[in-house]
Amino acid sequence: GLAKLAKLSARLSFGSALVLAAGPLVAGPWLLQLWGREFPVAANVLNILLIGALANAATGSAGYLTVLTGHERVALAILAVTLLLTVALELVLIPRLGTVGAAAGSAFGLTLWNLLMALYVRRTLGIDCTVLGRPLRPARP
């Protein structure tokens, strides 16, 4: 039952995020000019952050499932490792690429964190909580 709920939640979350992100992804520069003529240059940054948000939505509630099933120390460790990697990546990318580098590092960190959490949930709880929600093979004896 929990696996079905996780799959449904991920699909609803991703579908909603995709619908909301579609407009800015397609018409970002035009929409950004509504706030002023200096804003359209940030369209690439917006697109990178939107893709990171879509990756976050695609992994479903992996973080919640990890914590709520008593694996909060593992969740903290995964968060700490991805935070350190994100900061290191940001230190490299920001001086070279500016705001695009900041967005890329942030989106990468968010995506990595969610993927690692989803993998952990899959291996320990036997639940594919991603938007794919594939059934798992029965464990071998």
C-alpha positions as MATLAB code, in Angstrom:
seq = 'GLAKLAKLSARLSFGSALVLAAGPLVAGPWLLQLWGREFPVAANVLNILLIGALANAATGSAGYLTVLTGHERVALAILAVTLLLTVALELVLIPRLGTVGAAAGSAFGLTLWNLLMALYVRRTLGIDCTVLGRPLRPARP';
ca = [
       0.000    0.000    0.000;
       2.804    2.415    0.858;
       4.511    1.725   -2.472;
       1.313    2.537   -4.390;
       0.812    5.723   -2.403;
       4.445    6.762   -2.973;
       4.115    6.137   -6.713;
       0.852    8.086   -6.927;
       2.317   10.940   -4.897;
       5.395   11.121   -7.130;
       3.306   11.117  -10.285;
       0.970   13.835   -9.014;
       3.909   15.914   -7.806;
       5.853   15.536  -11.048;
       2.798   16.155  -13.224;
       1.964   19.326  -11.320;
       5.567   20.512  -11.429;
       5.796   19.801  -15.155;
       2.628   21.769  -15.886;
       3.844   24.700  -13.788;
       7.370   24.622  -15.228;
       6.309   24.302  -18.875;
       5.367   27.957  -19.266;
       8.582   29.417  -17.876;
      10.693   26.831  -19.703;
       9.098   27.707  -23.043;
       8.436   31.415  -22.607;
      10.960   32.305  -19.906;
      12.567   35.368  -21.512;
       9.199   36.836  -22.462;
       7.736   36.216  -19.003;
      10.807   37.600  -17.260;
      10.592   40.883  -19.158;
       7.342   41.551  -17.300;
       9.511   42.344  -14.255;
      11.886   44.594  -16.194;
      14.210   44.615  -19.171;
      17.185   43.365  -17.159;
      15.415   40.125  -16.148;
      15.355   38.166  -19.466;
      19.101   37.556  -19.206;
      18.303   35.286  -16.254;
      16.286   32.864  -18.404;
      19.114   30.298  -18.447;
      19.363   30.421  -14.662;
      15.604   29.973  -14.377;
      15.657   26.997  -16.766;
      18.436   25.256  -14.837;
      16.612   25.739  -11.534;
      13.342   24.518  -13.048;
      15.032   21.358  -14.305;
      16.424   20.786  -10.806;
      12.936   21.230   -9.377;
      11.550   18.733  -11.888;
      14.217   16.214  -10.872;
      13.235   16.809   -7.252;
       9.573   16.157   -8.058;
      10.444   13.043  -10.095;
      12.044   11.349   -7.097;
       8.885   11.626   -5.048;
       8.906   11.572   -1.270;
      12.174    9.680   -0.791;
      13.424   11.991    1.938;
      10.199   11.754    3.906;
      10.071    7.971    3.565;
      13.652    7.704    4.794;
      13.050    9.820    7.879;
       9.575    8.521    8.712;
      10.728    4.904    8.659;
      13.443    5.468   11.252;
      16.424    6.025    8.957;
      17.000    9.661    9.865;
      20.735    9.182   10.458;
      21.175    7.867    6.938;
      19.093   10.765    5.617;
      21.334   13.198    7.499;
      24.473   11.517    6.144;
      23.188   11.671    2.569;
      22.248   15.321    3.060;
      25.666   16.153    4.550;
      27.593   14.457    1.733;
      25.539   16.096   -1.010;
      25.794   19.460    0.744;
      29.593   19.212    0.809;
      29.691   18.181   -2.848;
      27.338   21.013   -3.774;
      29.419   23.609   -1.946;
      32.603   22.305   -3.606;
      30.946   22.417   -7.010;
      29.625   25.925   -6.361;
      33.133   27.098   -5.412;
      34.384   25.890   -8.784;
      31.449   26.957  -10.964;
      30.496   30.371   -9.591;
      33.813   32.124  -10.339;
      33.757   30.724  -13.876;
      30.064   30.918  -14.792;
      28.518   33.349  -12.325;
      24.801   32.911  -11.725;
      24.570   30.073  -14.258;
      27.245   28.230  -12.276;
      25.365   28.850   -9.040;
      22.154   27.505  -10.553;
      23.923   24.483  -12.052;
      25.611   23.613   -8.769;
      22.374   23.997   -6.855;
      20.361   21.916   -9.330;
      23.052   19.224   -9.356;
      23.132   19.047   -5.559;
      19.357   18.858   -5.264;
      19.183   16.157   -7.938;
      21.994   14.100   -6.419;
      20.464   14.308   -2.944;
      17.083   13.139   -4.205;
      18.534   10.336   -6.346;
      20.588    8.991   -3.450;
      17.561    9.118   -1.155;
      15.413    7.340   -3.749;
      18.076    4.640   -4.196;
      18.290    4.169   -0.444;
      14.505    3.854   -0.137;
      14.470    1.368   -2.990;
      17.190   -0.803   -1.456;
      16.122   -0.686    2.188;
      12.341   -0.377    2.051;
      11.782   -2.091   -1.288;
       9.778    0.862   -2.597;
      10.357    2.683   -5.858;
       9.043    6.080   -4.808;
      10.007    7.784   -8.075;
       7.696    8.913  -10.838;
       8.452    5.611  -12.585;
       7.198    3.597   -9.614;
       8.396    0.305  -11.051;
       7.485   -2.809   -9.095;
      10.461   -4.500   -7.534;
      11.395   -8.110   -8.095;
      10.801  -10.362   -5.111;
      13.876  -10.839   -2.969;
      15.804  -14.049   -3.595;
      15.852  -16.547   -0.721;
];
